mmCIF file with all atom_site columns, C-alpha atoms in Angstrom:
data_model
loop_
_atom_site.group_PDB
_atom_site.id
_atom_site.type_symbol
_atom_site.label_atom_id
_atom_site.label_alt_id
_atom_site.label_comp_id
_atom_site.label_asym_id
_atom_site.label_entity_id
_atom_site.label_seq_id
_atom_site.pdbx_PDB_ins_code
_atom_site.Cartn_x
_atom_site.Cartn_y
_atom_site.Cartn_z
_atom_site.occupancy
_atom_site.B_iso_or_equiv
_atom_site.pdbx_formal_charge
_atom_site.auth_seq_id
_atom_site.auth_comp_id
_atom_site.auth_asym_id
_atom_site.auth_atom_id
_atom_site.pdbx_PDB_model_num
ATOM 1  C CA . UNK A 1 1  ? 104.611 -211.464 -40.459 1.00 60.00 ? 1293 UNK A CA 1
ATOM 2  C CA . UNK A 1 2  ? 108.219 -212.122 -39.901 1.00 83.00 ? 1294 UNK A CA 1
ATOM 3  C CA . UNK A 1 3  ? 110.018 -215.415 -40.387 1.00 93.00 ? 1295 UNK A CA 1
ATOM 4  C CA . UNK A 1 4  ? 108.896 -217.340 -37.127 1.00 96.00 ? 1296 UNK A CA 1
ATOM 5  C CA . UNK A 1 5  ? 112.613 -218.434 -35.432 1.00 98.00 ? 1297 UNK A CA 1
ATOM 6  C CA . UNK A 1 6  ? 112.102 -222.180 -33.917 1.00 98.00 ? 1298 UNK A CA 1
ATOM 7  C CA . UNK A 1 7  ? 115.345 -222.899 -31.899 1.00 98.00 ? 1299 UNK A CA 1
ATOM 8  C CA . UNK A 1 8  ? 115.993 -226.455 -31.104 1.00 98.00 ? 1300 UNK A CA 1
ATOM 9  C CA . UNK A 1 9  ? 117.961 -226.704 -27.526 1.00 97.00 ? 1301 UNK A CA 1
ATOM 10 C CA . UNK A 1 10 ? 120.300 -229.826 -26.049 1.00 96.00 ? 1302 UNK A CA 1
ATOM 11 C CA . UNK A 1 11 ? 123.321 -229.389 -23.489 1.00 94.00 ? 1303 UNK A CA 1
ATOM 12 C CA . UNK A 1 12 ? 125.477 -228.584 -25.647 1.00 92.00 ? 1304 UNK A CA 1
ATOM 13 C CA . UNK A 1 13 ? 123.456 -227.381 -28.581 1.00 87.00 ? 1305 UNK A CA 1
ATOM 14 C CA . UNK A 1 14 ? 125.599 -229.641 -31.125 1.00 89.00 ? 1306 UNK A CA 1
ATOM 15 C CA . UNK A 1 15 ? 123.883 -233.097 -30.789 1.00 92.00 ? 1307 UNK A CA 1
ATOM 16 C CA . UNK A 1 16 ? 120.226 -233.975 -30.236 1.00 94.00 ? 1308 UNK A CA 1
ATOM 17 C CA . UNK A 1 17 ? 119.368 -230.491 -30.611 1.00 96.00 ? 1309 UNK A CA 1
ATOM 18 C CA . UNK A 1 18 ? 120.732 -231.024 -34.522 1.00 96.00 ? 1310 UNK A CA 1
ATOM 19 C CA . UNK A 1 19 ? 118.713 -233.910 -35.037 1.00 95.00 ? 1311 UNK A CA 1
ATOM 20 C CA . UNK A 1 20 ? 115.755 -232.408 -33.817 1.00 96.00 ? 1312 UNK A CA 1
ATOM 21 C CA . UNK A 1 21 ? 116.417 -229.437 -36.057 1.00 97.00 ? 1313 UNK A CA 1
ATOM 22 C CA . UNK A 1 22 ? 116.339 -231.722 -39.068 1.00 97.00 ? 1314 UNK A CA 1
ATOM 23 C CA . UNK A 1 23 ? 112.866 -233.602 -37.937 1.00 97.00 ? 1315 UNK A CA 1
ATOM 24 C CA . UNK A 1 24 ? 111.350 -229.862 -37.683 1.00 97.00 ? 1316 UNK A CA 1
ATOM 25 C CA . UNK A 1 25 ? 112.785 -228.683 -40.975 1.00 98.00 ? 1317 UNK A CA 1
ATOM 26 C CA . UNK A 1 26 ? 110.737 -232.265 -42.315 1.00 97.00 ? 1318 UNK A CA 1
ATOM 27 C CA . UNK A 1 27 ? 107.927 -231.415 -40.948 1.00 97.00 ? 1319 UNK A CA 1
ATOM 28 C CA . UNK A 1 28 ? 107.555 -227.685 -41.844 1.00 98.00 ? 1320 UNK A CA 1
ATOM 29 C CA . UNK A 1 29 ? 108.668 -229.051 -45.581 1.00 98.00 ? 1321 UNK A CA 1
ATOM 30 C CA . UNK A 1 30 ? 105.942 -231.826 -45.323 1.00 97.00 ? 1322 UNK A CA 1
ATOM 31 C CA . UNK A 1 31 ? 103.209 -229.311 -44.495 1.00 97.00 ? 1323 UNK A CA 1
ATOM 32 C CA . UNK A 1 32 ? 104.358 -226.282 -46.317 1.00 96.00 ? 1324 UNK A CA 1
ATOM 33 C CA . UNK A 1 33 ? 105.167 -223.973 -43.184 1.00 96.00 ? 1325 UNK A CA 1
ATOM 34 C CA . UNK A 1 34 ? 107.844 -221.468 -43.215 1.00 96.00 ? 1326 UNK A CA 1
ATOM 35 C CA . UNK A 1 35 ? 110.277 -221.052 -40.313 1.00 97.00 ? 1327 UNK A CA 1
ATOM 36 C CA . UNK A 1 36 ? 114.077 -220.357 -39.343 1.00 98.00 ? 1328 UNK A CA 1
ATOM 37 C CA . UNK A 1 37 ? 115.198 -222.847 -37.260 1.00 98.00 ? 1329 UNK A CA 1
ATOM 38 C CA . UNK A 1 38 ? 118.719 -223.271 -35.751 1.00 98.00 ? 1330 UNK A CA 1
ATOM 39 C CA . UNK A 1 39 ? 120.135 -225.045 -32.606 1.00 97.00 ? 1331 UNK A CA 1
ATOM 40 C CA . UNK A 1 40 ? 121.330 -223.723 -29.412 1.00 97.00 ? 1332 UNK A CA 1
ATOM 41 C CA . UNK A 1 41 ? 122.392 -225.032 -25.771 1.00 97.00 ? 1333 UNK A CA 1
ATOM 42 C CA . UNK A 1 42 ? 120.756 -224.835 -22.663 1.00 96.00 ? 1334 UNK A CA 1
ATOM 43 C CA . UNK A 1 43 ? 123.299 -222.552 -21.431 1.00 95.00 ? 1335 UNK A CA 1
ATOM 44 C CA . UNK A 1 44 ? 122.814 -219.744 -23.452 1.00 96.00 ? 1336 UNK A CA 1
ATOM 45 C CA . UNK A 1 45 ? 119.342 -220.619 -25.286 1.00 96.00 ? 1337 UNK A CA 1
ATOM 46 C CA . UNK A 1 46 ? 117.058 -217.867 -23.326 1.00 96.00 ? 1338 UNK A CA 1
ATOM 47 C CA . UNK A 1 47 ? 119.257 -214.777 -24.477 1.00 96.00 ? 1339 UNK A CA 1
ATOM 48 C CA . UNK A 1 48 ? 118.448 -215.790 -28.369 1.00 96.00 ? 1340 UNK A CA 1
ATOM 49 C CA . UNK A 1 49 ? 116.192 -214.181 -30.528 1.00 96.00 ? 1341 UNK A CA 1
ATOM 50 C CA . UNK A 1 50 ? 113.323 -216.676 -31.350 1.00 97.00 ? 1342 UNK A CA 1
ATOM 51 C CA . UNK A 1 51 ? 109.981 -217.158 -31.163 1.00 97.00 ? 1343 UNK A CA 1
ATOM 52 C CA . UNK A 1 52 ? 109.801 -220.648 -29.674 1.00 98.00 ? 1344 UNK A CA 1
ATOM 53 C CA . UNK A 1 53 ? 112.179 -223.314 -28.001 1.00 98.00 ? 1345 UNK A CA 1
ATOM 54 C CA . UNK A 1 54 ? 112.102 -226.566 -28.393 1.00 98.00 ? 1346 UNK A CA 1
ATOM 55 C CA . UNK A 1 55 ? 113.935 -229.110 -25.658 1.00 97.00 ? 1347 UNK A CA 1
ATOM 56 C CA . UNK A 1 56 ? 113.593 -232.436 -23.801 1.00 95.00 ? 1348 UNK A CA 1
ATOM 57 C CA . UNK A 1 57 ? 111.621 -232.313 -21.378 1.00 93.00 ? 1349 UNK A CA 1
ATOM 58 C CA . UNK A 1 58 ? 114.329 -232.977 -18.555 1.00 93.00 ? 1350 UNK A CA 1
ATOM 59 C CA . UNK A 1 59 ? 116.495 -229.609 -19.801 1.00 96.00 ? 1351 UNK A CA 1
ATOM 60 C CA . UNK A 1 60 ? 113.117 -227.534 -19.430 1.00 96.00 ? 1352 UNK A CA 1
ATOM 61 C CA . UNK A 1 61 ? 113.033 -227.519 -16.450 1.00 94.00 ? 1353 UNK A CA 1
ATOM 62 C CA . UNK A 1 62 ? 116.803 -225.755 -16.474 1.00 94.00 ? 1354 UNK A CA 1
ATOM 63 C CA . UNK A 1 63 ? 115.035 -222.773 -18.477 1.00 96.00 ? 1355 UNK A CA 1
ATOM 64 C CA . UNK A 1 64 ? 111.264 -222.711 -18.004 1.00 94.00 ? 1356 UNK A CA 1
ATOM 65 C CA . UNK A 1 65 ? 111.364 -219.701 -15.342 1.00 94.00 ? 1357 UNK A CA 1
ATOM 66 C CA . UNK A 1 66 ? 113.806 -217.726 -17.674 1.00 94.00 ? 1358 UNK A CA 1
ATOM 67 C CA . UNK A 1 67 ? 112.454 -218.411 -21.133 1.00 96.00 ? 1359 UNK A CA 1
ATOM 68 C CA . UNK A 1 68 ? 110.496 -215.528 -22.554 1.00 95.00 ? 1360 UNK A CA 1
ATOM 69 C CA . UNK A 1 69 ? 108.962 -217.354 -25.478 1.00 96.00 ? 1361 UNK A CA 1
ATOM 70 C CA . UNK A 1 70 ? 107.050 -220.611 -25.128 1.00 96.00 ? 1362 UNK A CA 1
ATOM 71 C CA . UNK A 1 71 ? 109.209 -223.661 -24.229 1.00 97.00 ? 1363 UNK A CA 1
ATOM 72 C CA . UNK A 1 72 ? 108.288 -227.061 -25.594 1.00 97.00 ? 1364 UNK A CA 1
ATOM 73 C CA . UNK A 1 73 ? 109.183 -229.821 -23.682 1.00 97.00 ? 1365 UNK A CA 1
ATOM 74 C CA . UNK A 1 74 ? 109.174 -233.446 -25.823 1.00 96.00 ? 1366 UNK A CA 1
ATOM 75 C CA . UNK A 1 75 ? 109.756 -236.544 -24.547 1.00 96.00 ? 1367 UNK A CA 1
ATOM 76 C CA . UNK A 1 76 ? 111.294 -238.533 -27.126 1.00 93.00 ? 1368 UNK A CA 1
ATOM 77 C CA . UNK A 1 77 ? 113.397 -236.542 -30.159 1.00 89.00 ? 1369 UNK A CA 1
ATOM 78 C CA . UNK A 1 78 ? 113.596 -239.851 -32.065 1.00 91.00 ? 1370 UNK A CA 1
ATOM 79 C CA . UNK A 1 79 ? 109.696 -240.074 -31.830 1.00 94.00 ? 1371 UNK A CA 1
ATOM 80 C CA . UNK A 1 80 ? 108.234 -238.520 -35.161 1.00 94.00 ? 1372 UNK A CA 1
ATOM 81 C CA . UNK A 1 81 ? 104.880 -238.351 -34.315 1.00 96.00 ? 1373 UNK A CA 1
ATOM 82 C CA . UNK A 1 82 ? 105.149 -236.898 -31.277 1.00 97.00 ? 1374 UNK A CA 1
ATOM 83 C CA . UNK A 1 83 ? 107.713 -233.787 -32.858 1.00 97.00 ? 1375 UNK A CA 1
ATOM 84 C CA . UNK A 1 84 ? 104.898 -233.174 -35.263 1.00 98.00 ? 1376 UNK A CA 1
ATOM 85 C CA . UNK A 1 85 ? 102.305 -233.164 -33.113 1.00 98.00 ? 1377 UNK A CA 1
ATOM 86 C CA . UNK A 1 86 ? 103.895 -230.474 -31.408 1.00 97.00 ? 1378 UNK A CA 1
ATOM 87 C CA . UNK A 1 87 ? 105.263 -228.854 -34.120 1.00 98.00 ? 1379 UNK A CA 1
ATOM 88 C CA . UNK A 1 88 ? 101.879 -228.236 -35.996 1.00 97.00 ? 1380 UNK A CA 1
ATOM 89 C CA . UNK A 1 89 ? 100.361 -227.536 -32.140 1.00 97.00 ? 1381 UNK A CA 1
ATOM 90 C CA . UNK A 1 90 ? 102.829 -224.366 -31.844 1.00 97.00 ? 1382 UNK A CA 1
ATOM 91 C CA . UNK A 1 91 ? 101.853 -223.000 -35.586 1.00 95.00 ? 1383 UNK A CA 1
ATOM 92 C CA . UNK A 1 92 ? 97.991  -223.709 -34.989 1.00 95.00 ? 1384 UNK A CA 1
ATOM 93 C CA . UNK A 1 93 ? 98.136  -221.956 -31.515 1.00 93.00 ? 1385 UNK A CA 1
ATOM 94 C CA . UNK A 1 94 ? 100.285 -218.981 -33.462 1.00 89.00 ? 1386 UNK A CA 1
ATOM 95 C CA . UNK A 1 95 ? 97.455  -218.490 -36.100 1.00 85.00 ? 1387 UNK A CA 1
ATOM 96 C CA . UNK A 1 96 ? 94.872  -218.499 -33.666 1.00 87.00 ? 1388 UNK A CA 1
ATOM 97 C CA . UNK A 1 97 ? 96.585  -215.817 -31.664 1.00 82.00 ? 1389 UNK A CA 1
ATOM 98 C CA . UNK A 1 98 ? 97.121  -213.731 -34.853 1.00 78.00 ? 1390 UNK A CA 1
ATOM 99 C CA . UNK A 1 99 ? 93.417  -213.959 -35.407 1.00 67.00 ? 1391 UNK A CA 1
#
């Protein structure tokens, strides 16, 4: 399989969107799971090549319609626990899938 691309979206894709990049990168580290990830704005984050999005919950609404990968909405960036959840969610749904 190819490198899964996780892009992590804010308004301007230079400022929460960077710190959530770094709690993913953790967590992949943490659990020994592989992925590209890279920031992007809300603006232009649907015409990017990745495999999942990751954005606060009010900016998803902005791109839920046009998205063509899944969009994951959290709540709370600064809330660990809740990015990992999430995190390990999308890679457990993404083995399932590839059976």
């Amino acid at each position: 399989m190819e490198v899964i691309k996780i892009q992590t979206v804010c308004g301007f894709g230079c400022g929460s969107s960077l710190m959530l990049k770094m709690k993913i990168e953790s967590i992949l580290k943490k659990h020994n799971l592989k992925a590209e990830v890279f920031c992007g704005d809300v603006g232009t984050c649907c015409a990017n090549n990745c495999d999942v999005i990751f954005i606060s919950k009010e900016l998803s609404e902005r791109i839920i319609e046009r998205a063509k990968v899944p969009v994951i909405s959290v709540d709370n960036f600064m809330n660990q626990s809740e990015v990992e959840e999430k995190t390990l969610k999308f890679f457990k749904n993404l083995k399932n899938k590839e059976g």
